Each structure stands twice: as structure tokens, then as C-alpha cells.
CSV table of N, CA and C in Angstrom, one decimal:
chain,number,residue,atom,x,y,z
A,37,MET,N,36.7,-18.0,-20.2
A,37,MET,CA,35.3,-18.3,-19.3
A,37,MET,C,34.8,-20.0,-19.6
A,38,ILE,N,34.8,-21.0,-18.8
A,38,ILE,CA,34.7,-22.1,-19.0
A,38,ILE,C,33.1,-22.8,-18.9
A,39,ILE,N,32.6,-23.1,-19.5
A,39,ILE,CA,31.0,-23.2,-18.7
A,39,ILE,C,31.4,-24.7,-18.6
A,40,THR,N,30.2,-25.7,-17.5
A,40,THR,CA,30.4,-27.1,-16.9
A,40,THR,C,28.8,-27.9,-17.3
A,41,GLY,N,28.4,-26.5,-18.4
A,41,GLY,CA,26.8,-27.7,-17.9
A,41,GLY,C,26.0,-26.7,-18.7
A,42,MET,N,24.7,-26.9,-19.4
A,42,MET,CA,23.9,-26.5,-19.4
A,42,MET,C,22.9,-25.2,-18.9
A,43,ASP,N,22.9,-26.0,-17.3
A,43,ASP,CA,22.6,-24.4,-15.6
A,43,ASP,C,23.6,-24.1,-16.4
A,44,HIS,N,25.0,-23.9,-16.5
A,44,HIS,CA,25.6,-23.1,-15.8
A,44,HIS,C,25.3,-22.1,-16.9
A,45,PHE,N,25.8,-22.8,-18.2
A,45,PHE,CA,25.3,-21.7,-19.6
A,45,PHE,C,24.0,-20.7,-19.0
A,46,GLN,N,23.1,-21.2,-18.9
A,46,GLN,CA,21.8,-20.7,-18.9
A,46,GLN,C,22.0,-19.7,-17.7
A,47,SER,N,22.6,-20.2,-16.6
A,47,SER,CA,22.5,-19.3,-15.9
A,47,SER,C,23.7,-17.8,-16.3
A,48,VAL,N,24.6,-17.7,-16.5
A,48,VAL,CA,26.1,-16.8,-17.2
A,48,VAL,C,24.9,-16.0,-18.2
A,49,CYS,N,24.0,-16.8,-19.0
A,49,CYS,CA,23.3,-16.1,-20.4
A,49,CYS,C,22.4,-15.0,-19.9
A,50,LYS,N,21.5,-15.0,-18.8
A,50,LYS,CA,20.4,-15.0,-17.5
A,50,LYS,C,21.2,-13.5,-17.3
A,51,ARG,N,22.2,-14.1,-16.3
A,51,ARG,CA,23.2,-13.0,-15.6
A,51,ARG,C,23.8,-11.8,-17.2
A,52,LYS,N,24.6,-11.9,-17.9
A,52,LYS,CA,24.8,-11.4,-19.0
A,52,LYS,C,23.4,-10.4,-19.1
A,53,MET,N,22.4,-10.9,-19.4
A,53,MET,CA,21.3,-10.8,-20.1
A,53,MET,C,20.6,-9.0,-19.6
A,54,VAL,N,21.2,-8.8,-17.6
A,54,VAL,CA,20.5,-8.1,-16.8
A,54,VAL,C,21.4,-7.0,-16.5
A,55,ASP,N,22.4,-7.3,-17.2
A,55,ASP,CA,24.0,-6.7,-17.1
A,55,ASP,C,23.8,-5.5,-18.1
A,56,TRP,N,23.6,-6.3,-19.3
A,56,TRP,CA,23.3,-5.3,-20.3
A,56,TRP,C,22.1,-5.0,-20.2
A,57,TYR,N,21.2,-5.7,-19.8
A,57,TYR,CA,19.9,-3.8,-19.1
A,57,TYR,C,20.1,-3.6,-18.6
A,58,ASN,N,20.5,-3.7,-17.8
A,58,ASN,CA,20.9,-2.1,-16.4
A,58,ASN,C,22.2,-1.4,-16.9
A,59,LYS,N,22.5,-1.6,-18.2
A,59,LYS,CA,23.4,-0.7,-18.6
A,59,LYS,C,22.9,0.9,-18.3
A,60,SER,N,23.6,1.4,-17.7
A,60,SER,CA,23.0,3.2,-17.6
A,60,SER,C,23.4,4.0,-19.0
A,61,ASP,N,23.8,3.3,-20.2
A,61,ASP,CA,24.4,3.9,-21.3
A,61,ASP,C,22.7,3.9,-22.4
A,62,ASN,N,21.6,2.5,-21.7
A,62,ASN,CA,22.2,1.7,-22.7
A,62,ASN,C,20.6,2.5,-23.4
A,63,GLN,N,20.9,2.2,-24.7
A,63,GLN,CA,20.3,3.1,-25.6
A,63,GLN,C,18.5,2.4,-26.3
A,64,GLN,N,19.1,1.2,-25.5
A,64,GLN,CA,17.7,0.1,-26.7
A,64,GLN,C,16.9,0.0,-25.6
A,65,LYS,N,16.9,0.2,-24.7
A,65,LYS,CA,15.3,0.0,-24.0
A,65,LYS,C,14.7,0.6,-24.2
A,66,GLY,N,13.0,-0.2,-23.4
A,66,GLY,CA,11.4,0.3,-24.4
A,66,GLY,C,11.5,1.6,-23.8
A,67,PRO,N,10.0,1.7,-24.1
A,67,PRO,CA,9.8,3.3,-24.9
A,67,PRO,C,9.5,4.1,-24.2
A,68,ASN,N,9.7,3.4,-22.2
A,68,ASN,CA,8.9,3.8,-21.5
A,68,ASN,C,10.8,3.7,-20.5
A,69,ASP,N,11.0,4.8,-19.5
A,69,ASP,CA,12.1,4.6,-18.6
A,69,ASP,C,12.1,3.9,-17.0
A,70,VAL,N,12.2,2.2,-18.3
A,70,VAL,CA,12.2,1.1,-17.2
A,70,VAL,C,12.7,1.1,-16.0
A,71,GLN,N,12.5,0.5,-15.0
A,71,GLN,CA,13.3,0.1,-13.6
A,71,GLN,C,14.4,-1.4,-14.2
A,72,PRO,N,15.5,-0.6,-13.1
A,72,PRO,CA,16.7,-1.7,-13.3
A,72,PRO,C,15.5,-3.3,-13.5
A,73,ILE,N,16.0,-5.0,-13.9
A,73,ILE,CA,15.7,-5.7,-13.5
A,73,ILE,C,16.4,-7.0,-12.3
A,74,ASP,N,15.9,-8.2,-12.3
A,74,ASP,CA,16.7,-8.9,-12.1
A,74,ASP,C,16.9,-9.9,-12.0
A,75,LEU,N,17.6,-10.7,-12.4
A,75,LEU,CA,17.8,-12.4,-12.6
A,75,LEU,C,15.4,-12.6,-12.7
A,76,SER,N,15.1,-12.0,-12.1
A,76,SER,CA,13.8,-13.1,-12.0
A,76,SER,C,13.0,-12.5,-13.2
A,77,ASN,N,13.2,-11.3,-14.0
A,77,ASN,CA,12.7,-10.6,-14.6
A,77,ASN,C,13.4,-10.6,-15.8
A,78,VAL,N,14.4,-12.3,-15.9
A,78,VAL,CA,15.5,-12.9,-17.8
A,78,VAL,C,14.3,-14.2,-17.3
A,79,PHE,N,14.3,-14.4,-18.1
A,79,PHE,CA,13.6,-15.6,-19.4
A,79,PHE,C,14.4,-16.9,-20.3
A,80,VAL,N,14.8,-18.2,-20.2
A,80,VAL,CA,15.0,-18.8,-21.0
A,80,VAL,C,14.2,-19.3,-22.2
A,81,VAL,N,14.7,-18.5,-23.9
A,81,VAL,CA,12.9,-19.1,-24.6
A,81,VAL,C,13.4,-20.8,-25.3
A,82,TRP,N,15.0,-20.6,-25.2
A,82,TRP,CA,15.2,-21.6,-26.0
A,82,TRP,C,16.6,-21.8,-25.7
A,83,SER,N,17.5,-23.3,-25.2
A,83,SER,CA,18.1,-23.5,-25.5
A,83,SER,C,19.1,-24.3,-25.6
A,84,CYS,N,20.2,-24.9,-26.6
A,84,CYS,CA,21.2,-26.1,-27.0
A,84,CYS,C,22.2,-26.9,-26.5
A,85,LYS,N,22.7,-27.6,-27.1
A,85,LYS,CA,24.5,-27.5,-27.0
A,85,LYS,C,24.1,-28.9,-28.6
A,86,THR,N,25.7,-28.1,-29.3
A,86,THR,CA,25.8,-29.6,-29.9
A,86,THR,C,26.7,-29.4,-30.2
A,87,LEU,N,27.9,-30.6,-29.6
A,87,LEU,CA,29.5,-31.0,-29.5
A,87,LEU,C,29.8,-30.5,-28.5
A,88,GLN,N,31.1,-29.1,-28.3
A,88,GLN,CA,31.3,-28.5,-27.2
A,88,GLN,C,30.2,-27.0,-27.1
A,89,ASN,N,29.4,-26.4,-28.2
A,89,ASN,CA,29.3,-25.5,-28.4
A,89,ASN,C,27.3,-25.5,-27.9
A,90,TYR,N,26.9,-24.2,-27.6
A,90,TYR,CA,25.9,-24.3,-26.8
A,90,TYR,C,25.3,-22.3,-27.3
A,91,LYS,N,24.0,-22.5,-27.4
A,91,LYS,CA,23.8,-21.0,-27.8
A,91,LYS,C,22.1,-20.7,-26.8
A,92,CYS,N,22.3,-20.2,-26.3
A,92,CYS,CA,20.1,-18.8,-25.6
A,92,CYS,C,19.4,-18.0,-25.9
A,93,LEU,N,18.2,-18.1,-26.3
A,93,LEU,CA,17.8,-17.6,-26.4
A,93,LEU,C,16.5,-16.7,-25.5
A,94,VAL,N,17.7,-15.7,-24.8
A,94,VAL,CA,16.9,-15.0,-23.1
A,94,VAL,C,15.6,-14.0,-24.4
A,95,SER,N,14.5,-13.7,-23.1
A,95,SER,CA,14.4,-12.0,-22.8
A,95,SER,C,14.2,-11.8,-21.9
A,96,THR,N,13.0,-10.5,-21.9
A,96,THR,CA,13.0,-10.7,-20.4
A,96,THR,C,11.3,-10.3,-20.0
A,97,THR,N,10.8,-9.9,-19.2
A,97,THR,CA,9.3,-10.0,-18.4
A,97,THR,C,8.8,-8.8,-18.3
A,98,VAL,N,9.8,-8.0,-18.1
A,98,VAL,CA,9.0,-5.8,-19.0
A,98,VAL,C,8.4,-6.3,-20.2
A,99,SER,N,6.6,-6.1,-19.7
A,99,SER,CA,5.9,-5.5,-20.6
A,99,SER,C,6.2,-4.7,-21.9
A,100,GLY,N,6.0,-5.3,-23.6
A,100,GLY,CA,6.3,-3.7,-23.9
A,100,GLY,C,8.3,-3.4,-24.1
A,101,ASP,N,9.4,-3.6,-23.9
A,101,ASP,CA,10.7,-3.2,-24.3
A,101,ASP,C,11.0,-4.2,-25.1
A,102,GLY,N,9.8,-5.2,-25.8
A,102,GLY,CA,11.1,-5.8,-27.2
A,102,GLY,C,12.3,-6.2,-27.2
A,103,ILE,N,13.1,-6.9,-26.4
A,103,ILE,CA,14.1,-7.3,-26.0
A,103,ILE,C,14.2,-8.7,-26.0
A,104,TYR,N,14.8,-9.0,-26.9
A,104,TYR,CA,15.4,-11.1,-27.0
A,104,TYR,C,16.6,-10.5,-27.9
A,105,ALA,N,17.6,-11.6,-26.5
A,105,ALA,CA,19.1,-11.2,-27.3
A,105,ALA,C,19.2,-13.2,-27.7
A,106,GLU,N,20.4,-13.1,-28.4
A,106,GLU,CA,21.0,-15.1,-28.2
A,106,GLU,C,22.6,-14.2,-28.6
A,107,TYR,N,22.5,-15.9,-27.4
A,107,TYR,CA,23.9,-16.1,-26.5
A,107,TYR,C,24.8,-17.3,-27.2
A,108,THR,N,25.9,-17.1,-27.4
A,108,THR,CA,26.2,-18.6,-28.6
A,108,THR,C,27.6,-18.4,-27.7
A,109,TYR,N,27.8,-19.9,-27.4
A,109,TYR,CA,29.8,-20.0,-26.8
A,109,TYR,C,30.6,-20.2,-27.4
A,110,ASN,N,31.3,-20.1,-27.0
A,110,ASN,CA,32.2,-20.3,-28.7
A,110,ASN,C,32.6,-22.5,-28.1
A,111,GLY,N,33.1,-23.3,-28.1
A,111,GLY,CA,33.3,-23.8,-27.2
A,111,GLY,C,35.4,-24.4,-26.8
A,112,ASP,N,35.6,-24.0,-28.6
A,112,ASP,CA,36.9,-24.0,-29.4
A,112,ASP,C,37.9,-22.9,-28.5
A,113,LYS,N,37.8,-21.7,-28.6
A,113,LYS,CA,38.0,-19.8,-27.7
A,113,LYS,C,37.4,-19.8,-26.7
A,114,GLN,N,36.7,-21.1,-26.3
A,114,GLN,CA,36.2,-20.1,-24.9
A,114,GLN,C,35.9,-19.4,-24.6
A,115,GLU,N,34.9,-18.4,-25.7
A,115,GLU,CA,34.2,-17.5,-26.0
A,115,GLU,C,32.7,-16.8,-26.0
A,116,LEU,N,31.8,-15.6,-25.5
A,116,LEU,CA,30.8,-15.9,-25.4
A,116,LEU,C,30.6,-14.3,-26.1
A,117,TYR,N,29.2,-14.5,-26.7
A,117,TYR,CA,28.9,-14.2,-27.8
A,117,TYR,C,27.4,-13.6,-27.8
A,118,GLU,N,27.2,-12.0,-27.3
A,118,GLU,CA,26.2,-11.6,-27.3
A,118,GLU,C,25.6,-10.7,-28.5
A,119,ASP,N,24.1,-11.8,-29.1
A,119,ASP,CA,22.9,-10.9,-30.0
A,119,ASP,C,22.7,-9.7,-29.4
A,120,VAL,N,22.6,-9.1,-29.1
A,120,VAL,CA,20.7,-7.8,-28.5
A,120,VAL,C,19.6,-7.2,-30.2
A,121,TYR,N,18.6,-8.1,-29.3
A,121,TYR,CA,17.7,-7.5,-30.6
A,121,TYR,C,16.4,-6.8,-30.0
A,122,LYS,N,16.1,-5.5,-31.0
A,122,LYS,CA,15.4,-4.8,-30.6
A,122,LYS,C,14.2,-5.3,-32.1
A,123,LEU,N,12.7,-5.7,-30.6
A,123,LEU,CA,12.1,-6.3,-32.3
A,123,LEU,C,10.9,-5.8,-32.2
A,124,THR,N,10.4,-5.7,-34.1
A,124,THR,CA,9.2,-4.9,-34.9
A,124,THR,C,8.0,-6.0,-34.7
A,125,ASN,N,6.8,-5.0,-34.6
A,125,ASN,CA,6.0,-5.6,-35.3
A,125,ASN,C,5.4,-5.3,-36.5
A,126,THR,N,6.0,-5.6,-38.1
A,126,THR,CA,5.1,-4.7,-39.0
A,126,THR,C,4.5,-5.6,-40.5
A,127,CYS,N,2.9,-5.3,-40.6
A,127,CYS,CA,2.9,-5.9,-41.8
A,127,CYS,C,2.6,-5.1,-43.0
A,128,HIS,N,3.3,-6.1,-43.6
A,128,HIS,CA,3.9,-5.7,-45.1
A,128,HIS,C,2.4,-6.4,-45.6
A,129,THR,N,1.9,-5.5,-46.8
A,129,THR,CA,0.2,-5.7,-47.5
A,129,THR,C,1.0,-6.2,-49.2
A,130,GLU,N,2.2,-5.4,-49.5
A,130,GLU,CA,3.6,-5.6,-50.9
A,130,GLU,C,3.8,-6.1,-50.4
A,131,GLU,N,4.5,-6.7,-52.0
A,131,GLU,CA,6.2,-6.7,-52.0
A,131,GLU,C,6.9,-5.7,-52.0
């Protein structure tokens, strides 16, 4: 994979998120049976480029799913890494 710029990279990341989310064997979906998403349901939270490497954080507009993904492109190896997280909201009152 060759990334040609920030717009291209963000587009790839958003498509990868849609692909991941819509997989039929995806066990990471929210508590409701969510309908498949498309690119209009994915947004970039943050992205940057440092030297030949890119990083992008994306999420979905689906209420309550808590899906958040980080994509890292290694320009030396021309590889894209995907880390998908399920967010939690926990209150800690003790050490």
C-alpha cells in the first residue's frame, strides 16, 4: 500500500473502519443490533504525519457504540496497522 497524502490516508482509514464495523462476525458492536454503516457514519477525530509515517484516530456517529480506532501507517514498510478499541466509562473512587 502506498499512501499519497493526508486526504488519501484519511480516506483509507475511514474505509477500513467501515469494513471492520460491517463484518458479519464482528463481536465488538454495541449493545444493540446496529445496522451496517457507510462512510457518512465515520469521522476523523485526529490525524498527523511525521516524516514518512501517518496516524489517524477515527470513530463512528452511531450513538452508544463506543467504537474508536487508531490507524498507523509505517511508510518504511508501507504497512497499515489497525487497533480498534471498545470504550468504557468507569468511575474510580479508591486507589
